[in-house]
Amino acid sequence: MNRYIIFSLFFFLYFQCAQLGLEKEKSSGSEGLYLLLGTSTSEGTPYVWDLPAGFPTPKVPSDNPITLEKVELGKFLFYDIRLSENETQSCGSCHKQENAFTDGQTVSLGSTGQSHPRNAQHLSNVVYNLRQTWANPLLKKLEDQARVPMFGDNPVELGMKDREDLLLERLSNDPDYTSKFKAAFPSDQNPFSILNITKALSSFQRTFISGNSAYDRYQAGDFTALSASAIRGKNLFFGERAECFHCHGGFNFTDTILHTGTVFEEVTFHNNGLDSSRFVSPNGGLYEFTFQESDRGKFRAPSLRNVDLTAPYMHDGSIPDLLSVINHYVNGGSGDGTNNPNRDVFVRSFSLSESEKQDLVEFLKSLTDTEFTTNPKFQDPF
Amino acid sequence: MKSLYKYIILLFSSAVALNCDGSSKPNMALLALATLNQPGIEFKAVVGDSEATCGGDITGHGDSVAIQHVAGVMPIGLKDLRFYVSEFELVDQNDNIITLDVPNTGVWQYSGIALLDFENGKGSCSGTTETNNFVQAAVENKTYKTLRFTLGVPESLNHIDYSVAPSPLNVSGLAWSWTMGYRFFVGEFLSNDPATVGNAAVLHMGSAGCSESGGVYTCTNSNRARIELTPTEGFNPFTQKVQFDLKKAVTGWDISTGSKSCHSMGAMDSGTCSLVYPNFGLDYSTGNAGSATQTAFGIISK
């Protein structure tokens, strides 16, 4: 009898375990684990997009529906220096609103003083990015990207590696956060988690919509919004001489876009003819992921929204101003980048007069959206 | 009969805590009881003749490996030493291959993978307080010919979301967010020698050259070392253990002139990585088994 009971128990346990194991195996990514951990799905007040004319509806990951409560929490987290180990930096330290969420530095400095190899990206319309960062083909979602500055150590940015407990303790001891986390993740028994932090940060960043520049007003029918010079620059930008639009086209002035209407995801990286000395470790570009020599020095074409506010330029911040960028392209590259075999076919020398270059600069300046850079919705709440 | 029920309840809760639910926090008392009763494979970490510990200088490492940083002439401080081991196999005297059952424990083991953790966050160590030197697994008290295991997380679990993964696959110090994967091995130390103070050695190994399409990841360079230990006297897990020697692992690096670091990013850091990968039996250019036999792991008596 006893033996029978024990045997039955073993059989029961084995069966249960096997089933559980099977469930874990079957669950692709995290959905199955969410169920196991009791993580919530969509609750809260749905965020309603207020999109400029011509902007498609953003695509939001199904496992992180955007709500007002998450956006509100994310705003606090984005500007909270408690997200860095030594409490000196927040996300907002390298992504400043007045600079369209970049920092004006050649390359950014981490919380422990370490130089980052890259120039901080601006975050205008980041919700439409098909890939995040300059050259990483693996980082698709803002949620995944957020973990790099928080926990990465090469280089150290916020320096929270192995300090999850400290981070969660800091936040959960703050009564303001207790209510904000609870409101953002109402069905989570314990809403304080790294996953929820990344979800809230991403939700806030997804609201960074910029589409009210002089150029946009011109497009909407206000023909006084652009100067004659900017209009000449616009025609050069979209014309067959300068051909800027090939890599910087569409409503967001880039060639990789994601929205609810996207059926075919085209991911492109370009070598834009920078001097190849800039493609050495750790700035190899796409090559760092594919190990293909032909991918060396290929980076994502960033959106040119608010480009006048995001100097210096390129992945390494090596070009100081807009006129220098135009000269780089007119020259078909810089240094030995002009004969780099990986150089994009559209990066080839062409001629522009000095006044035409100035016209292009004027057009690029017309992409500045001061409503975006002064909107209280995005400001530091502390 | 009453004691039988007690036994059943204990058995039941042990089994649930230790074998089934990788996400729950186990009862530590039960875990301790189980560790005593359950066999497994013990590990030890050394730097030459000294134990690899946090919180002070590691000196007097002997001179069997003639390299500057750990030759006994340079005191070092440990910063980090953690690694995942998986895919354990034993080969018995009749050449039968026994695949080890490495149960989920909710803490150090999940899905056949164990995290070995030799740093305790003290002194110059940067990680967590907890340590682990034991892989709980079903082994017999007898002498086997060979022990094999993989240094790393199998590809099937290498790209799961670590922020919601069961322990020990949710440790941020081992996660490699940049590649959406894991660092299989993290070993770091710095020089405490007055002449070269602060010079560091950083060795991080994980799969590289990774791309993704339709949710499926492909990594050009696996960078998983397959460790095979066949001591002449055989291996009895009850009387012997596996020793990892950090000194042997970084043979080829000299930090007396400057810091060395290898982050497994392909040719981006090939100059430093290619010197130490052979110590794990790997060829750095391909990430596969190379021409060299691994020297970092060995078998010693308990």
Coordinates of C-alpha atoms in Angstrom, one line a residue, chain A residues 1-2 5-6 9-10 12-13 16-17 20 24-25 29-30 33-34 36-37 39 118 131 133-140 144 147-148 151-154 160-164 194-195 198 279-285 287-291 296, chain B residues 1 4 7-8 11-12 15-16 19-23 80 82 104 110-111 125-128 160-166 170-174 177-180 183 186 188 204 208-212 215 217 220-221 263-269:
Chain A
M1 CA 0.0 0.0 0.0
N2 CA 2.7 2.5 1.0
I5 CA 1.1 5.6 -2.7
I6 CA 4.7 6.6 -3.2
L9 CA 3.0 10.3 -6.2
F10 CA 6.2 9.9 -8.2
F12 CA 2.0 12.2 -10.7
L13 CA 5.1 14.5 -10.1
Q16 CA 3.3 17.3 -13.9
C17 CA 7.0 18.2 -14.4
L20 CA 5.5 22.0 -17.3
K24 CA 8.4 26.0 -21.3
E25 CA 9.8 24.4 -24.4
G29 CA 10.3 33.9 -26.3
S30 CA 8.5 35.1 -23.2
L33 CA 6.9 32.6 -19.1
Y34 CA 4.6 35.6 -18.5
L36 CA 4.1 31.2 -15.4
L37 CA 5.1 34.4 -13.6
T39 CA 2.7 39.0 -15.5
R118 CA 29.1 56.2 -30.4
R131 CA 15.9 48.7 -35.6
T133 CA 20.9 51.9 -32.2
W134 CA 23.3 52.7 -35.0
A135 CA 24.2 49.3 -36.3
N136 CA 22.7 46.5 -34.3
P137 CA 20.4 44.3 -36.4
L138 CA 19.2 42.4 -33.3
L139 CA 17.8 45.2 -31.2
K140 CA 14.3 45.7 -32.6
D144 CA 15.3 45.3 -25.6
R147 CA 18.6 47.0 -21.2
V148 CA 21.8 47.9 -22.9
F151 CA 23.1 46.7 -17.6
G152 CA 25.8 46.9 -20.3
D153 CA 29.4 47.1 -19.1
N154 CA 31.3 47.5 -22.3
M160 CA 23.4 48.6 -13.1
K161 CA 24.8 45.2 -14.0
D162 CA 24.1 42.8 -11.1
R163 CA 22.4 45.6 -9.3
E164 CA 18.8 44.8 -10.1
I194 CA 13.1 45.1 -14.7
L195 CA 10.7 44.0 -17.4
T198 CA 11.7 48.7 -19.7
F279 CA 35.5 51.4 -38.7
V280 CA 37.9 49.8 -36.3
S281 CA 36.9 48.3 -33.0
P282 CA 34.4 48.9 -31.6
N283 CA 33.0 50.9 -34.5
G284 CA 32.8 48.2 -37.1
G285 CA 29.2 48.8 -37.8
Y287 CA 30.3 43.9 -39.5
E288 CA 30.3 43.4 -35.7
F289 CA 27.3 41.1 -36.1
T290 CA 27.8 39.5 -39.5
F291 CA 31.6 39.2 -39.6
R296 CA 32.3 46.9 -42.4
Chain B
M1 CA 1.5 5.8 8.9
L4 CA 4.9 8.1 6.0
Y7 CA 7.8 11.7 4.3
I8 CA 5.4 12.1 1.4
L11 CA 9.1 14.4 -0.8
F12 CA 6.4 16.2 -2.6
A15 CA 10.2 17.7 -5.7
V16 CA 8.1 20.7 -6.5
N19 CA 12.5 19.8 -9.9
C20 CA 9.5 21.5 -11.3
D21 CA 9.1 25.2 -11.0
G22 CA 12.1 27.0 -12.2
S23 CA 10.6 30.4 -11.4
D80 CA 34.2 38.5 -11.4
R82 CA 31.0 33.1 -13.2
N104 CA 15.7 22.5 -12.1
Y110 CA 17.4 25.3 -15.1
S111 CA 16.8 23.1 -18.1
C125 CA 34.3 41.8 -7.0
S126 CA 31.4 43.4 -8.8
G127 CA 28.7 40.7 -8.8
T128 CA 26.2 39.2 -6.3
I160 CA 15.3 34.0 -24.5
D161 CA 14.3 37.1 -22.7
Y162 CA 16.5 37.1 -19.6
S163 CA 14.5 39.7 -17.8
V164 CA 11.7 37.1 -17.4
A165 CA 13.7 33.9 -17.7
P166 CA 13.9 31.5 -14.7
N170 CA 18.0 35.9 -15.3
V171 CA 21.2 37.3 -14.0
S172 CA 22.0 40.6 -15.6
G173 CA 25.8 40.1 -15.1
L174 CA 25.7 37.1 -17.4
S177 CA 21.8 42.4 -24.1
W178 CA 23.8 43.7 -27.1
T179 CA 23.6 40.4 -28.8
M180 CA 20.2 39.3 -27.3
R183 CA 27.8 35.6 -21.8
V186 CA 32.8 36.0 -17.3
E188 CA 37.8 39.4 -14.7
H204 CA 33.8 37.4 -21.7
A208 CA 28.9 36.0 -31.7
G209 CA 28.2 36.8 -35.3
C210 CA 24.5 36.5 -34.5
S211 CA 21.7 37.4 -36.9
E212 CA 18.0 37.0 -36.5
G215 CA 12.5 35.0 -34.5
Y217 CA 18.8 33.4 -34.4
T220 CA 28.4 32.3 -36.9
N221 CA 30.7 31.7 -34.0
H263 CA 34.4 40.4 -25.5
S264 CA 33.9 37.7 -28.2
M265 CA 32.9 40.3 -30.8
G266 CA 34.6 38.5 -33.7
A267 CA 37.5 40.1 -35.4
M268 CA 36.8 43.3 -33.5
D269 CA 38.9 42.0 -30.6

